[in-house]
Amino acid sequence: MSKSGVAVNPACTSTFNDLKLGKSIKYIIYKLSDDYKEIVVEESSTDPEWDNFRNKILEAKSSYRGKEGKGPRYAVYDFQYELEGGEGTRNKIVFISWSPDEGTLVFPRMTYASSKEALKNALNGLGAEVQANNEDEIEYSTILSNVSKGKR
């Protein structure tokens, strides 16, 4: 359980293990349930197109007490990239915490921030983490730069 009292639904871990071990799932998007008591799987997909994934994150919405705003989300992406100099291909499982600076309602934003560690702790085998607060931080080139730093 997180600092905010939010629980992690068991499907979050089992879907992550399917991505990690089966390699058929390309990404998972997680969200807080409508009552803000549990982190749940919003969607998992085999679609390898980064832009499709990015658009789903950017278009997410959250509502609270009858108001709607941009939706924070957590995501896990099986990121594949080529090493410079033809040294081969690498994969890293990247945890992305998306919480837009503008247009987000305060309660959802704060609840996502205080619940992130609970989800990360439930997902064993993450290779990198990205905190994104504006659209530039969730561009493919930005993520690639962040992920390829370690060159593992």
PDB file of C-alpha atoms in Angstrom, residues 4-141:
ATOM      1  CA  SER A   4      -1.741   7.758   0.080  1.00  0.00           C
ATOM      2  CA  GLY A   5      -3.486   4.520   1.082  1.00  0.00           C
ATOM      3  CA  VAL A   6      -3.854   3.448  -2.553  1.00  0.00           C
ATOM      4  CA  ALA A   7      -3.449  -0.298  -3.178  1.00  0.00           C
ATOM      5  CA  VAL A   8      -1.907  -1.961  -6.233  1.00  0.00           C
ATOM      6  CA  ASN A   9      -4.327  -4.312  -7.993  1.00  0.00           C
ATOM      7  CA  PRO A  10      -2.756  -7.788  -8.526  1.00  0.00           C
ATOM      8  CA  ALA A  11      -3.431  -7.509 -12.292  1.00  0.00           C
ATOM      9  CA  CYS A  12      -0.805  -4.730 -12.395  1.00  0.00           C
ATOM     10  CA  THR A  13       1.918  -7.193 -11.413  1.00  0.00           C
ATOM     11  CA  SER A  14       0.670 -10.136 -13.473  1.00  0.00           C
ATOM     12  CA  THR A  15       0.365  -8.004 -16.631  1.00  0.00           C
ATOM     13  CA  PHE A  16       3.861  -6.606 -15.998  1.00  0.00           C
ATOM     14  CA  ASN A  17       5.224 -10.149 -15.653  1.00  0.00           C
ATOM     15  CA  ASP A  18       3.581 -11.035 -18.965  1.00  0.00           C
ATOM     16  CA  LEU A  19       5.404  -8.086 -20.576  1.00  0.00           C
ATOM     17  CA  LYS A  20       8.704  -8.945 -18.896  1.00  0.00           C
ATOM     18  CA  LEU A  21       8.702 -12.678 -19.487  1.00  0.00           C
ATOM     19  CA  GLY A  22       6.528 -13.180 -22.535  1.00  0.00           C
ATOM     20  CA  LYS A  23       7.745 -10.189 -24.551  1.00  0.00           C
ATOM     21  CA  SER A  24       4.478 -10.092 -26.528  1.00  0.00           C
ATOM     22  CA  ILE A  25       3.141  -7.021 -24.696  1.00  0.00           C
ATOM     23  CA  LYS A  26       4.902  -3.799 -25.719  1.00  0.00           C
ATOM     24  CA  TYR A  27       3.436  -1.456 -23.115  1.00  0.00           C
ATOM     25  CA  ILE A  28       1.085  -1.163 -20.163  1.00  0.00           C
ATOM     26  CA  ILE A  29      -0.734   1.980 -19.056  1.00  0.00           C
ATOM     27  CA  TYR A  30      -1.810   2.143 -15.423  1.00  0.00           C
ATOM     28  CA  LYS A  31      -4.273   4.526 -13.809  1.00  0.00           C
ATOM     29  CA  LEU A  32      -5.955   5.126 -10.506  1.00  0.00           C
ATOM     30  CA  SER A  33      -9.430   3.655 -10.220  1.00  0.00           C
ATOM     31  CA  ASP A  34     -12.337   6.098 -10.370  1.00  0.00           C
ATOM     32  CA  ASP A  35     -12.584   6.083  -6.556  1.00  0.00           C
ATOM     33  CA  TYR A  36      -8.806   6.713  -6.211  1.00  0.00           C
ATOM     34  CA  LYS A  37      -8.358   3.660  -3.959  1.00  0.00           C
ATOM     35  CA  GLU A  38      -6.445   1.330  -6.288  1.00  0.00           C
ATOM     36  CA  ILE A  39      -3.917   1.365  -9.138  1.00  0.00           C
ATOM     37  CA  VAL A  40      -5.316  -0.663 -12.043  1.00  0.00           C
ATOM     38  CA  VAL A  41      -4.324  -1.623 -15.568  1.00  0.00           C
ATOM     39  CA  GLU A  42      -5.997   0.767 -17.990  1.00  0.00           C
ATOM     40  CA  GLU A  43      -4.615  -0.876 -21.122  1.00  0.00           C
ATOM     41  CA  SER A  44      -1.909  -3.215 -22.366  1.00  0.00           C
ATOM     42  CA  SER A  45      -0.925  -3.470 -26.017  1.00  0.00           C
ATOM     43  CA  THR A  46       1.321  -5.246 -28.491  1.00  0.00           C
ATOM     44  CA  ASP A  47       1.435  -2.139 -30.738  1.00  0.00           C
ATOM     45  CA  PRO A  48       5.139  -1.281 -31.295  1.00  0.00           C
ATOM     46  CA  GLU A  49       4.510   2.297 -32.504  1.00  0.00           C
ATOM     47  CA  TRP A  50       5.860   4.819 -29.970  1.00  0.00           C
ATOM     48  CA  ASP A  51       3.608   7.627 -31.260  1.00  0.00           C
ATOM     49  CA  ASN A  52       0.446   5.576 -30.657  1.00  0.00           C
ATOM     50  CA  PHE A  53       1.557   4.892 -27.070  1.00  0.00           C
ATOM     51  CA  ARG A  54       2.539   8.545 -26.544  1.00  0.00           C
ATOM     52  CA  ASN A  55      -0.812   9.809 -27.826  1.00  0.00           C
ATOM     53  CA  LYS A  56      -2.700   7.543 -25.423  1.00  0.00           C
ATOM     54  CA  ILE A  57      -0.713   8.992 -22.534  1.00  0.00           C
ATOM     55  CA  LEU A  58      -1.166  12.588 -23.695  1.00  0.00           C
ATOM     56  CA  GLU A  59      -4.924  12.169 -24.240  1.00  0.00           C
ATOM     57  CA  ALA A  60      -5.581  10.630 -20.803  1.00  0.00           C
ATOM     58  CA  LYS A  61      -8.161  12.353 -18.625  1.00  0.00           C
ATOM     59  CA  SER A  62      -8.899  12.302 -14.905  1.00  0.00           C
ATOM     60  CA  SER A  63     -11.947  13.581 -13.122  1.00  0.00           C
ATOM     61  CA  TYR A  64     -12.604  14.531  -9.542  1.00  0.00           C
ATOM     62  CA  ARG A  65     -15.761  15.943  -7.993  1.00  0.00           C
ATOM     63  CA  GLY A  66     -17.375  16.625 -11.344  1.00  0.00           C
ATOM     64  CA  LYS A  67     -14.370  18.369 -12.879  1.00  0.00           C
ATOM     65  CA  GLU A  68     -12.172  16.924 -15.617  1.00  0.00           C
ATOM     66  CA  GLY A  69      -8.559  17.631 -16.471  1.00  0.00           C
ATOM     67  CA  LYS A  70      -5.532  16.076 -18.077  1.00  0.00           C
ATOM     68  CA  GLY A  71      -4.863  12.705 -16.557  1.00  0.00           C
ATOM     69  CA  PRO A  72      -1.659  11.648 -14.887  1.00  0.00           C
ATOM     70  CA  ARG A  73      -0.689   8.066 -15.705  1.00  0.00           C
ATOM     71  CA  TYR A  74       1.957   5.481 -15.008  1.00  0.00           C
ATOM     72  CA  ALA A  75       3.232   3.345 -17.849  1.00  0.00           C
ATOM     73  CA  VAL A  76       5.727   0.609 -18.539  1.00  0.00           C
ATOM     74  CA  TYR A  77       7.239   0.397 -22.012  1.00  0.00           C
ATOM     75  CA  ASP A  78       9.508  -2.322 -23.404  1.00  0.00           C
ATOM     76  CA  PHE A  79      11.920   0.106 -25.062  1.00  0.00           C
ATOM     77  CA  GLN A  80      14.188  -1.309 -27.781  1.00  0.00           C
ATOM     78  CA  TYR A  81      17.096   0.685 -29.197  1.00  0.00           C
ATOM     79  CA  GLU A  82      20.289   0.283 -31.219  1.00  0.00           C
ATOM     80  CA  LEU A  83      23.662   0.944 -29.639  1.00  0.00           C
ATOM     81  CA  GLU A  84      25.947   3.366 -31.410  1.00  0.00           C
ATOM     82  CA  GLY A  85      28.698   1.886 -33.540  1.00  0.00           C
ATOM     83  CA  GLY A  86      26.707  -1.201 -34.490  1.00  0.00           C
ATOM     84  CA  GLU A  87      27.217  -2.837 -31.089  1.00  0.00           C
ATOM     85  CA  GLY A  88      23.781  -4.423 -31.188  1.00  0.00           C
ATOM     86  CA  THR A  89      20.236  -3.979 -29.948  1.00  0.00           C
ATOM     87  CA  ARG A  90      19.205  -3.507 -26.323  1.00  0.00           C
ATOM     88  CA  ASN A  91      15.900  -3.626 -24.499  1.00  0.00           C
ATOM     89  CA  LYS A  92      15.044  -1.827 -21.294  1.00  0.00           C
ATOM     90  CA  ILE A  93      11.784  -1.898 -19.455  1.00  0.00           C
ATOM     91  CA  VAL A  94      11.077   1.762 -18.745  1.00  0.00           C
ATOM     92  CA  PHE A  95       8.756   3.025 -16.015  1.00  0.00           C
ATOM     93  CA  ILE A  96       7.174   6.336 -17.020  1.00  0.00           C
ATOM     94  CA  SER A  97       5.374   8.590 -14.599  1.00  0.00           C
ATOM     95  CA  TRP A  98       3.329  11.113 -16.600  1.00  0.00           C
ATOM     96  CA  SER A  99       1.938  14.066 -14.666  1.00  0.00           C
ATOM     97  CA  PRO A 100       1.372  17.121 -16.878  1.00  0.00           C
ATOM     98  CA  ASP A 101       2.272  20.477 -15.345  1.00  0.00           C
ATOM     99  CA  GLU A 102      -0.702  22.242 -16.904  1.00  0.00           C
ATOM    100  CA  GLY A 103      -4.365  21.290 -16.994  1.00  0.00           C
ATOM    101  CA  THR A 104      -4.212  18.638 -14.272  1.00  0.00           C
ATOM    102  CA  LEU A 105      -6.546  18.718 -11.281  1.00  0.00           C
ATOM    103  CA  VAL A 106      -4.712  18.985  -7.951  1.00  0.00           C
ATOM    104  CA  PHE A 107      -6.176  15.933  -6.182  1.00  0.00           C
ATOM    105  CA  PRO A 108      -5.394  13.424  -8.964  1.00  0.00           C
ATOM    106  CA  ARG A 109      -1.903  14.873  -9.413  1.00  0.00           C
ATOM    107  CA  MET A 110      -1.079  14.636  -5.697  1.00  0.00           C
ATOM    108  CA  THR A 111      -2.549  11.148  -5.375  1.00  0.00           C
ATOM    109  CA  TYR A 112      -0.521   9.899  -8.348  1.00  0.00           C
ATOM    110  CA  ALA A 113       2.647  11.430  -6.891  1.00  0.00           C
ATOM    111  CA  SER A 114       2.160   9.800  -3.487  1.00  0.00           C
ATOM    112  CA  SER A 115       1.212   6.400  -4.967  1.00  0.00           C
ATOM    113  CA  LYS A 116       4.030   5.954  -7.508  1.00  0.00           C
ATOM    114  CA  GLU A 117       6.460   4.111  -5.227  1.00  0.00           C
ATOM    115  CA  ALA A 118       3.884   1.450  -4.351  1.00  0.00           C
ATOM    116  CA  LEU A 119       3.508   0.521  -8.028  1.00  0.00           C
ATOM    117  CA  LYS A 120       7.247   0.671  -8.720  1.00  0.00           C
ATOM    118  CA  ASN A 121       7.914  -1.615  -5.747  1.00  0.00           C
ATOM    119  CA  ALA A 122       5.409  -4.137  -7.099  1.00  0.00           C
ATOM    120  CA  LEU A 123       7.119  -4.263 -10.514  1.00  0.00           C
ATOM    121  CA  ASN A 124      10.409  -6.154 -10.207  1.00  0.00           C
ATOM    122  CA  GLY A 125      12.742  -5.784 -13.174  1.00  0.00           C
ATOM    123  CA  LEU A 126      12.419  -2.144 -14.227  1.00  0.00           C
ATOM    124  CA  GLY A 127      15.476  -0.973 -16.171  1.00  0.00           C
ATOM    125  CA  ALA A 128      14.956   2.803 -16.160  1.00  0.00           C
ATOM    126  CA  GLU A 129      12.596   5.464 -14.881  1.00  0.00           C
ATOM    127  CA  VAL A 130      11.362   8.662 -16.502  1.00  0.00           C
ATOM    128  CA  GLN A 131       9.384  11.427 -14.826  1.00  0.00           C
ATOM    129  CA  ALA A 132       7.581  13.389 -17.557  1.00  0.00           C
ATOM    130  CA  ASN A 133       5.712  16.616 -16.865  1.00  0.00           C
ATOM    131  CA  ASN A 134       5.465  18.132 -20.340  1.00  0.00           C
ATOM    132  CA  GLU A 135       5.070  16.776 -23.860  1.00  0.00           C
ATOM    133  CA  ASP A 136       8.756  17.218 -24.763  1.00  0.00           C
ATOM    134  CA  GLU A 137       9.754  14.853 -21.951  1.00  0.00           C
ATOM    135  CA  ILE A 138       7.749  12.045 -23.515  1.00  0.00           C
ATOM    136  CA  GLU A 139       9.235  12.347 -27.014  1.00  0.00           C
ATOM    137  CA  TYR A 140      10.958   9.221 -28.349  1.00  0.00           C
ATOM    138  CA  SER A 141      14.322  11.008 -28.610  1.00  0.00           C
TER     139      SER A 141
END
